[in-house]
Coordinates of C-alpha atoms and ligand atoms in Angstrom, one line a residue:
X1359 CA 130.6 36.2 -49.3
X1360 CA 129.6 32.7 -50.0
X1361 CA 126.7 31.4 -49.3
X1362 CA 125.7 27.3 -49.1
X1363 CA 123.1 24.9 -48.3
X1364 CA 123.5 22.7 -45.1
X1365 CA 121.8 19.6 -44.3
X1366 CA 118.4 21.3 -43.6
X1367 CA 117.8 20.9 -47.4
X1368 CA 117.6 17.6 -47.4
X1369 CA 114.9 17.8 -44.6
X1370 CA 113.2 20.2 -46.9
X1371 CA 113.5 22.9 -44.3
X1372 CA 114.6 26.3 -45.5
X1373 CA 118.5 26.0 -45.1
X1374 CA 120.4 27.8 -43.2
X1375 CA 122.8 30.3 -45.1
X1376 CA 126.5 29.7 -44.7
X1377 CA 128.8 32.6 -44.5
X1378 CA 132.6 32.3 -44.3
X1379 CA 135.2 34.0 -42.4
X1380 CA 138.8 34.2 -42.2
X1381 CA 138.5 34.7 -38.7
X1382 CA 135.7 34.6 -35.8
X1383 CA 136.5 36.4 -32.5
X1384 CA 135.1 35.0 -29.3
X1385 CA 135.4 37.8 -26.8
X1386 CA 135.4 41.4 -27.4
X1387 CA 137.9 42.9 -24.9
X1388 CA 141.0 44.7 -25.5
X1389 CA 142.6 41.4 -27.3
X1390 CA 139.1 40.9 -29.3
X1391 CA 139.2 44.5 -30.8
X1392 CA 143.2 45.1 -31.3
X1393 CA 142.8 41.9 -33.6
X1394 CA 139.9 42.6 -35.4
X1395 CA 141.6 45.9 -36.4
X1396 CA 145.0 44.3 -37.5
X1397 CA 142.9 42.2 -39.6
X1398 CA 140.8 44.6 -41.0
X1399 CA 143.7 46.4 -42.0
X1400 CA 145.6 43.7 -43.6
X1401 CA 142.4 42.7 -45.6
X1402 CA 141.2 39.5 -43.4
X1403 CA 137.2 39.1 -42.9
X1404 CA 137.3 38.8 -39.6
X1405 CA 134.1 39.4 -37.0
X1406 CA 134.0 39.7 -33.6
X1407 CA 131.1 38.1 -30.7
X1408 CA 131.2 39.9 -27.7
X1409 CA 128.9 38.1 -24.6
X1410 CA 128.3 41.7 -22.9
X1411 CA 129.5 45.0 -23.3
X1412 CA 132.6 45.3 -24.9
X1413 CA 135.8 45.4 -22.5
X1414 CA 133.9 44.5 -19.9
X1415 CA 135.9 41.6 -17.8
X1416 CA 139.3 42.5 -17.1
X1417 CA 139.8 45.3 -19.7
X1418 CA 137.9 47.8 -18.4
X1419 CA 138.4 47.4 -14.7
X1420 CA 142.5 47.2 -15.3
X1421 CA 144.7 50.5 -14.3
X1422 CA 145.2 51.5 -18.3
X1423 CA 148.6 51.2 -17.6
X1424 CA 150.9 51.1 -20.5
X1425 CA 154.4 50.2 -18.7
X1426 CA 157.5 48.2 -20.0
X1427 CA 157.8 46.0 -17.2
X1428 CA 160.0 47.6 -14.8
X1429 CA 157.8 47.5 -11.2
X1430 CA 158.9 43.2 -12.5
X1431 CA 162.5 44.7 -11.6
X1432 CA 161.9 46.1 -7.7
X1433 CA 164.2 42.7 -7.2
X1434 CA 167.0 45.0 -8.3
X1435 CA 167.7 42.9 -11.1
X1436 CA 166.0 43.1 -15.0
X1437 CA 164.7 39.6 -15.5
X1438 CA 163.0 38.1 -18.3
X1439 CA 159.7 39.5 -17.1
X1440 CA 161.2 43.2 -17.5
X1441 CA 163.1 42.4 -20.6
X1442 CA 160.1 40.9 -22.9
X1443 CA 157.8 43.7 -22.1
X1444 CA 160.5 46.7 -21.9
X1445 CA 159.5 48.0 -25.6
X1446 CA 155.8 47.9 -25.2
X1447 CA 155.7 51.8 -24.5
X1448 CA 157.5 52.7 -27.3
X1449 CA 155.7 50.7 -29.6
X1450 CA 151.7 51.7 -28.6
X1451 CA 153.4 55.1 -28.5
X1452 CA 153.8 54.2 -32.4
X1453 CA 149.8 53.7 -32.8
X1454 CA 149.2 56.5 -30.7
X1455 CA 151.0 58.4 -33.5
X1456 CA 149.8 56.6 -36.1
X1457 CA 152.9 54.6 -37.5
X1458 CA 151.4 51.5 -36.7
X1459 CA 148.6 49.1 -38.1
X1460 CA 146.8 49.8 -35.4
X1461 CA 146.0 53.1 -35.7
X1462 CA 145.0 54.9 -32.2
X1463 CA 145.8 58.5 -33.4
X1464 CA 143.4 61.0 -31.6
X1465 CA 143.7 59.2 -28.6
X1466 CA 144.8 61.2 -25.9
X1467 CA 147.0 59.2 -22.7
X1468 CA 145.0 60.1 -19.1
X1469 CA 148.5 60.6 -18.5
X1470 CA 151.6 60.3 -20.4
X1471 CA 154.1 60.3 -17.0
X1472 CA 153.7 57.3 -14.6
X1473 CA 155.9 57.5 -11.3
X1474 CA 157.5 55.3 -8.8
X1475 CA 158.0 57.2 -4.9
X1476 CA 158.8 56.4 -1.7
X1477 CA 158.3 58.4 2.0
X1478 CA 162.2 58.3 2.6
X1479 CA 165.3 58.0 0.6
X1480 CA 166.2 55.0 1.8
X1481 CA 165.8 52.7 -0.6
X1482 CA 169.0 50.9 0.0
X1483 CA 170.0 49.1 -3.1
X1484 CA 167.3 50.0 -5.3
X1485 CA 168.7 53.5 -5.7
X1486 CA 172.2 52.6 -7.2
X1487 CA 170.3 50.0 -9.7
X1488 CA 167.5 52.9 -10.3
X1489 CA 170.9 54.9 -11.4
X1490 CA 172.6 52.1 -13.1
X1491 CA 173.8 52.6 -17.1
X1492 CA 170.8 49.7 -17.7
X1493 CA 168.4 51.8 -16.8
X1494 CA 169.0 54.8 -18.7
X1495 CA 166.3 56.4 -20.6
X1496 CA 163.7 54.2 -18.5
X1497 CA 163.7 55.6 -15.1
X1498 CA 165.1 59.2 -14.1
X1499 CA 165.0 60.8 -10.2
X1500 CA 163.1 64.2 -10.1
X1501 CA 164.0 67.3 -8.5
X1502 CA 161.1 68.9 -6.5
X1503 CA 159.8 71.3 -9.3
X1504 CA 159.0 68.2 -11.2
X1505 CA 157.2 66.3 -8.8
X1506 CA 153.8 65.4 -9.7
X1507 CA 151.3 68.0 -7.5
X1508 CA 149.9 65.3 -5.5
X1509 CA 153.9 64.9 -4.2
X1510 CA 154.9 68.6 -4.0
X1511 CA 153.1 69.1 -1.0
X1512 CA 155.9 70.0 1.6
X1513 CA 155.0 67.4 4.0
X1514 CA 156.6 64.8 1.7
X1515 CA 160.7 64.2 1.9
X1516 CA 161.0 61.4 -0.2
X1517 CA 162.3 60.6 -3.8
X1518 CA 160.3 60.9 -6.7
X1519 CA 161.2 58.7 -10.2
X1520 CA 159.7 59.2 -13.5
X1521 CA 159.3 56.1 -15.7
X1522 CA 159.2 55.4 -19.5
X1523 CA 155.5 54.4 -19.3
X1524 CA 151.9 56.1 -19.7
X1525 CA 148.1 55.7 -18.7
X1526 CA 145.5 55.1 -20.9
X1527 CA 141.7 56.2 -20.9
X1528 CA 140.4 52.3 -21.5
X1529 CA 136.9 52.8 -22.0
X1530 CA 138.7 56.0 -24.5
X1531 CA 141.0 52.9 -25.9
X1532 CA 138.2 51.1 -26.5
X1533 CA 136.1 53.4 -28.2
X1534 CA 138.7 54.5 -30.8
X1535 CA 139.8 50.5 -31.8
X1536 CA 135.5 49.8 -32.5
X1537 CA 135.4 53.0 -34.6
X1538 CA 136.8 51.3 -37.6
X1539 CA 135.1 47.6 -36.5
X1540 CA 131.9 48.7 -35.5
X1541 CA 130.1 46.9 -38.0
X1542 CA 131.6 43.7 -37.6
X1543 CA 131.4 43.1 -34.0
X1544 CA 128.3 41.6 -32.8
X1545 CA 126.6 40.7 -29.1
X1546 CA 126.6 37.1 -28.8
X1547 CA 127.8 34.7 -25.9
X1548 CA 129.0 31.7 -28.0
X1549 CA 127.8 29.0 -26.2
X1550 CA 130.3 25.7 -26.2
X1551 CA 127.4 23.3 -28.2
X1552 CA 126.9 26.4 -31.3
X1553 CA 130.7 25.3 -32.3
X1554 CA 131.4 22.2 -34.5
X1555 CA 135.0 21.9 -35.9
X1556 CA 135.7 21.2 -39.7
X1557 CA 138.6 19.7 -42.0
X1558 CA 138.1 23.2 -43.3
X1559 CA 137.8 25.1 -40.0
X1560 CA 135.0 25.7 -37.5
X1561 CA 131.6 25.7 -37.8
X1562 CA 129.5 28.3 -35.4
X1563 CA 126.0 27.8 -35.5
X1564 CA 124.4 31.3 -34.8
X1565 CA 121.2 32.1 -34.9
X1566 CA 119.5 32.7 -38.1
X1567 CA 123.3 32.4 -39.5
X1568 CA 125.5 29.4 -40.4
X1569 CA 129.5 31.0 -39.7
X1570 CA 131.8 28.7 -41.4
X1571 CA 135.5 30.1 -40.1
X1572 CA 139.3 28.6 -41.1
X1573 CA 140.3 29.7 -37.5
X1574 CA 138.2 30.5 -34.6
X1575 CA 140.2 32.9 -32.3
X1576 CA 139.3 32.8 -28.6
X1577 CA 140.0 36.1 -27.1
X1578 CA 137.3 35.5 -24.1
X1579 CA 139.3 35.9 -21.2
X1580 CA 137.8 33.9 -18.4
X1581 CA 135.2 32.9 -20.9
X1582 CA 137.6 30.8 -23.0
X1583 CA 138.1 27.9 -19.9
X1584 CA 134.9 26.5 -20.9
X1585 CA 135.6 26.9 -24.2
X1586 CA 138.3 25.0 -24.6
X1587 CA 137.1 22.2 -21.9
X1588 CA 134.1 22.1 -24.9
X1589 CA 136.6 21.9 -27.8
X1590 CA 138.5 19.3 -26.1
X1591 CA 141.6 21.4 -26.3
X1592 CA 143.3 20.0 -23.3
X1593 CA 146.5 22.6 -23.8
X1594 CA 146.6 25.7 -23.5
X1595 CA 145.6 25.7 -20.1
X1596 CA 143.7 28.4 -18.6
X1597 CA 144.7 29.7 -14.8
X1598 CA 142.7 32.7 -13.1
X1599 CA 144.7 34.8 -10.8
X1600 CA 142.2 36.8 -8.6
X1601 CA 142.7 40.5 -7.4
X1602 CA 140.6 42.4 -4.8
X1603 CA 141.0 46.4 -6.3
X1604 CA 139.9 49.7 -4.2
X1605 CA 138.2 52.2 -5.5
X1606 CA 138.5 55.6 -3.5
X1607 CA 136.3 58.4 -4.1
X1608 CA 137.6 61.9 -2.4
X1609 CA 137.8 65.4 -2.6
X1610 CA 141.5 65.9 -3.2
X1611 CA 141.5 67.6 -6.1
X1612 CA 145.1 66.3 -8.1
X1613 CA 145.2 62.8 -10.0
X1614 CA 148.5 60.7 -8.8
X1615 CA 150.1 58.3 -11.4
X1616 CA 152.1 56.3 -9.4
X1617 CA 154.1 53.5 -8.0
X1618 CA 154.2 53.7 -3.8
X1619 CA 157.5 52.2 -2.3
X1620 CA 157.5 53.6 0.6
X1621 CA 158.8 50.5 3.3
X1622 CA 158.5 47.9 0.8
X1623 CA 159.3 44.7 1.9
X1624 CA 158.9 42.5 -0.7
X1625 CA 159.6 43.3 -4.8
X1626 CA 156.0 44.6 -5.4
X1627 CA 154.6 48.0 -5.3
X1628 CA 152.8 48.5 -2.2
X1629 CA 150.4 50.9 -3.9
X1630 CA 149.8 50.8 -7.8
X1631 CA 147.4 53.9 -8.1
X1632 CA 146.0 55.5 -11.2
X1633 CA 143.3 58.1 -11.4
X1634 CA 140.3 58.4 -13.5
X1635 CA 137.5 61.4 -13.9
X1636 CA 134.9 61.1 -11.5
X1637 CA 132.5 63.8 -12.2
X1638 CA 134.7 66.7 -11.6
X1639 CA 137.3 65.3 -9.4
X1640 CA 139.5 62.2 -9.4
X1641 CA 138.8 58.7 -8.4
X1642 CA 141.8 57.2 -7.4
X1643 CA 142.2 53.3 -8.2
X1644 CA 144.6 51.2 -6.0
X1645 CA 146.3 47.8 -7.3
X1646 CA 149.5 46.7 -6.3
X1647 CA 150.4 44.7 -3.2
X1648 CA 147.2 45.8 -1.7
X1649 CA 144.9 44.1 -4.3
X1650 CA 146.8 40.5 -3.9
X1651 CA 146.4 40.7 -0.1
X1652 CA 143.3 41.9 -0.1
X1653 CA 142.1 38.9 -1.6
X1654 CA 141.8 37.0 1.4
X1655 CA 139.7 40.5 3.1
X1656 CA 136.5 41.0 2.7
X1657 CA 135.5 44.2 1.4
X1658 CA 134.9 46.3 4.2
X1659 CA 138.3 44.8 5.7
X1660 CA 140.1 45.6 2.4
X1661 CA 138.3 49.1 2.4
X1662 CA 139.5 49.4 6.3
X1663 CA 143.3 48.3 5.2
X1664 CA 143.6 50.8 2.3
X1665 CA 142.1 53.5 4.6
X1666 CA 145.7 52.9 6.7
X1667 CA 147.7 52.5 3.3
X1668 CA 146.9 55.5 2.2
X1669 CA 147.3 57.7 5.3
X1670 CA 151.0 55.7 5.8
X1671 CA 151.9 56.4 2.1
X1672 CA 150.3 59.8 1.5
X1673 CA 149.8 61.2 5.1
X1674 CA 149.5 64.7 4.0
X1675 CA 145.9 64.3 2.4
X1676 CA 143.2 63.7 4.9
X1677 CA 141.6 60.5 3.6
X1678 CA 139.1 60.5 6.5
X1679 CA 136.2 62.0 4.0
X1680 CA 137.1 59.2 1.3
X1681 CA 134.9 56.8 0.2
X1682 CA 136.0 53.2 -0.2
X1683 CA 134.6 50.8 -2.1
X1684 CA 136.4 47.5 -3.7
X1685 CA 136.2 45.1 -6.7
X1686 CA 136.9 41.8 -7.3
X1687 CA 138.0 40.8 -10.6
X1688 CA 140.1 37.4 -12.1
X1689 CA 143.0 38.2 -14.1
X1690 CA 142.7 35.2 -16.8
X1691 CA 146.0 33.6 -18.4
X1692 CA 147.5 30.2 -19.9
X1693 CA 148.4 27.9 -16.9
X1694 CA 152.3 28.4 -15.5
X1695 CA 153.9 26.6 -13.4
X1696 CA 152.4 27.1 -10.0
X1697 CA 150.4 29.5 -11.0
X1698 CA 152.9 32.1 -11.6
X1699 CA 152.8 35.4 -13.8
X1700 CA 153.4 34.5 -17.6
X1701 CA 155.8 36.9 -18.9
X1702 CA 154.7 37.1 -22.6
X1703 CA 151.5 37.4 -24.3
X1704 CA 150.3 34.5 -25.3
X1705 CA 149.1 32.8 -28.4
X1706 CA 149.2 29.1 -29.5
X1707 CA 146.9 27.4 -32.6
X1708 CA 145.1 23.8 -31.5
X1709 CA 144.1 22.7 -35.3
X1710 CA 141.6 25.2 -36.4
X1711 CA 141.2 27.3 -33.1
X1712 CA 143.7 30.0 -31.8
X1713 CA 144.3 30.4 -28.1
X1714 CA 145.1 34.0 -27.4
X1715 CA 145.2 36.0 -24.0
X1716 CA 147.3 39.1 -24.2
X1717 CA 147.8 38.4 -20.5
X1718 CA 149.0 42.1 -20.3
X1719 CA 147.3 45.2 -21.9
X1720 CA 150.5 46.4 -22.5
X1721 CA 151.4 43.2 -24.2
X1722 CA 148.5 43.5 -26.8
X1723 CA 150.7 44.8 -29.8
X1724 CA 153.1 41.3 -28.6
X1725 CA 149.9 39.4 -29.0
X1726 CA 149.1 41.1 -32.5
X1727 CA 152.2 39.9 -34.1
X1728 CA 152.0 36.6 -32.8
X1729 CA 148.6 36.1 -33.9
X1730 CA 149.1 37.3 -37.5
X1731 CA 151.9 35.2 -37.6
X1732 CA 149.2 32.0 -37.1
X1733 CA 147.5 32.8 -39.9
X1734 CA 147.2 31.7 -43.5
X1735 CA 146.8 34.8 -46.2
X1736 CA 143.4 36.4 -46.4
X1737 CA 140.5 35.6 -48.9
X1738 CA 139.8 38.9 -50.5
X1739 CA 136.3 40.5 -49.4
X1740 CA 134.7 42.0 -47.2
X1741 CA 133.4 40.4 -43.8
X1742 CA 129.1 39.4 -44.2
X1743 CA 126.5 40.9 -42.4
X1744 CA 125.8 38.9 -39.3
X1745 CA 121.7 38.7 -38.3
X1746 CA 122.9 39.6 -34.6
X1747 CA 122.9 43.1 -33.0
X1748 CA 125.8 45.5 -32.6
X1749 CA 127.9 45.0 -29.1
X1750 CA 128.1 48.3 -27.3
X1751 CA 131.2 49.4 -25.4
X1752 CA 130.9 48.5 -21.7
X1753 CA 131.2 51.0 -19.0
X1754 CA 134.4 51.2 -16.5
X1755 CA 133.6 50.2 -13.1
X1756 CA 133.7 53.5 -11.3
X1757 CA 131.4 54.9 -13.8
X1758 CA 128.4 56.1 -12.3
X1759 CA 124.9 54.8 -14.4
Ligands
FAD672 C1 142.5 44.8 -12.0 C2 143.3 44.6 -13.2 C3 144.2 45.6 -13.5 C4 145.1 45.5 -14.6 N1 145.9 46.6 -14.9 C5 146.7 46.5 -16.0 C6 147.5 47.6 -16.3 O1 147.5 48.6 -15.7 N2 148.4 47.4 -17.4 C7 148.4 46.2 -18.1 O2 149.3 46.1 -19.0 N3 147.6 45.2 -17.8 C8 146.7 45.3 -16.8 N4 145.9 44.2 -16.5 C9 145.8 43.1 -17.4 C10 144.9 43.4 -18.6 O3 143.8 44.2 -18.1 C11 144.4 42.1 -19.2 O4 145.5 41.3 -19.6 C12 143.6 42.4 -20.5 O5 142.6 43.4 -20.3 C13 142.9 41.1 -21.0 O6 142.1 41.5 -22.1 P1 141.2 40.4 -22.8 O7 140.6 41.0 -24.0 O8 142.0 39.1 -23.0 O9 140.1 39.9 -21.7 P2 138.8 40.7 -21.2 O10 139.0 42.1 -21.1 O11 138.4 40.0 -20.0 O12 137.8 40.4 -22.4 C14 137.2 39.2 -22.6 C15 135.8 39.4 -23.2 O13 135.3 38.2 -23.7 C16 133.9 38.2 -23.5 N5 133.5 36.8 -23.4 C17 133.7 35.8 -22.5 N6 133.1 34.7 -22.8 C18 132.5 34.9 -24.0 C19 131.8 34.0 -24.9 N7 131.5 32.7 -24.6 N8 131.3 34.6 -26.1 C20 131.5 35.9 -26.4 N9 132.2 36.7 -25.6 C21 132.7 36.2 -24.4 C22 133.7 38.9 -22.1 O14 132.4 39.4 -22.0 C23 134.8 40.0 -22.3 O15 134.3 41.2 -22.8 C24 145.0 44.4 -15.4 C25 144.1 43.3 -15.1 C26 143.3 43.5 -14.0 C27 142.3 42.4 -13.7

């Protein structure tokens, strides 16, 4: 740790004490706390500010979903969407075993099966691809004795598929990658004016602290827009792509991990549904084509619609006790062309200051690598003591207080 007088000396006020970092961390979501543990581990001083709680924009109201891109392939074709993202499971599987850096042994998946169904066989030429030799070892049909329980009811005769992909617990996630940080990540919104930029790096002008950083690394989701309009960074981009999630609260007493086909007409899931613990029962969480429509509903319209969706999709559970509730949340991303889905994570250095949004949470090992490879070698040492409180892990939206 070094520590240097600034200009307040000259004032003869009491300076401000410099400390240096490798690496400062605007935003303390999923991408915020997967980097400060790959630095940590390969000896970088790196903190993290986190505005809120930690995780909690997109992070902790997304589906957990750990999936190698193959609902991108309901076109009956494997684009580059499905191709870049296809070894994500196998690789977090690596952490959750701890062969990785990123060490995420301990952590148990909500599920470790995710499933794609429709209410009829027909699924015309979907099921010869879902067969096809470029599939293998990603997608298998199930026989009845395998069905997940909340499709072995006998009023369903469709087909059941098992994917390649898992559910995480992200507010679990999220606790295990702060264990090892948890003293270098601190609660502070960095405010566009508290950032000067150096020859050397950037300057962050904290209170009671002077942080002098070679690279600044935005990880704020939405929050990095303004950050960048500050900086002057004219690209990157930043785009926001909204989504209008529901939130049911029942009595049915199985979780479903699953992709609904059922009379699909365009190459989306018409129900993405995950389940999370909800006292003692299941809340079940519906994105998929239902949260980009619902966008343009308001919520008890939305709530209304996904009452119908579920009874078309699922008619043997009675969904007339559920509870409905929705959320609207912005997915945040670099800007594409017409405002389509980016396909990769994302990382790209503007002078001192590192542009990073994992775009995916599946995609955050993608956006490790590719943020490591932006960096000069460490200074040995450890991080210094920041005079700002300890973030605390935010809370997932259907938590109850
Ligand atoms: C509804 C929904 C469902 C999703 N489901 C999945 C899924 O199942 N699988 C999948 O792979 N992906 C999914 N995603 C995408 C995934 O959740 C996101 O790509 C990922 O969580 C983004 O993480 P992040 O850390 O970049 O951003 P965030 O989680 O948004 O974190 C950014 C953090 O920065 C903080 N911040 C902002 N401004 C400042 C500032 N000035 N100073 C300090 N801190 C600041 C915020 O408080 C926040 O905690 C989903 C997204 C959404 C919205």
């Amino acid at each position: 740790m070094t520590a240097a007088p600034d200009q307040a000396a000259a004032g003869g006020r009491e300076p401000t004490p410099a400390l240096d970092v490798d690496a400062a961390i605007v935003g303390g979501g999923i991408a915020g706390l997967w980097l400060a543990n790959l630095l940590h581990v390969r000896g970088y001083r790196a903190v993290v500010l986190e505005a809120d709680g930690i995780g909690g924009s997109q992070t902790l109201a997304s589906q957990g979903m750990i999936h190698g891109g193959l609902k991108y392939a309901l076109s009956g074709n494997l684009t580059g969407a499905s191709e870049a993202i296809a070894g994500m499971p196998e690789r977090w599987r690596r952490c959750l075993d701890g062969r990785d850096d990123v060490d995420l042994a301990g952590l148990a998946p909500l599920s470790d099966r995710y499933y794609m169904f429709a209410g009829s066989t027909a699924l015309g030429r979907l099921t010869s691809f879902f067969a096809s030799r470029s599939l293998r070892g990603r997608i298998r049909r199930l026989e009845r004795p395998d069905y997940p329980l909340a499709l072995a009811d006998p009023g369903f005769h469709g087909v059941v598929y098992e994917l390649n992909d898992f559910v995480l617990d992200t507010p679990a996630l999220l606790a295990t990658l702060l264990r090892p940080v948890a003293d270098r990540v601190y609660r502070h919104r960095l405010l566009p004016e508290e950032v000067t930029q150096t020859d050397a790096g950037c300057e962050l002008h904290l209170p009671g602290t002077r942080l002098r950083a070679r690279r600044l690394i935005l990880t704020a989701g939405a929050g990095t827009g303004p950050l960048l309009a500050h900086l002057g960074i004219e690209s990157p981009r930043m785009q926001l792509r909204p989504l209008h999630q529901v939130l049911v609260r029942h009595d049915y007493p199985h979780p479903l991990y699953a992709h609904c086909l059922t009379g699909i007409r365009r190459p989306e899931p018409r129900l993405t549904i995950t389940s999370h613990r909800d006292g003692d029962g299941w809340l079940w969480y519906l994105g998929g084509q239902i949260a980009g429509d619902g966008v343009a509903m308001t919520g008890a319209d939305l709530a209304a619609h996904a009452r119908r969706e579920l009874a078309a999709c699922l008619p043997w559970i009675p969904w007339e006790r559920a509870e409905m509730s929705t959320l609207r949340v912005d997915r945040a991303e670099p800007e594409q062309t017409g405002g389509r889905r980016p396909d990769e994570a994302f990382a790209a250095a503007v002078g001192p200051t590192v542009v990073a949004w994992p775009t995916k949470l599946s995609l955050v090992p993608d956006l490790g690598d590719k943020v490591l490879a932006l960096l000069a070698p460490p200074e040995p040492g450890p991080p210094p003591r920041l005079a700002l409180p300890r973030a605390d892990l935010g809370r997932a939206p259907w938590s109850r207080p």
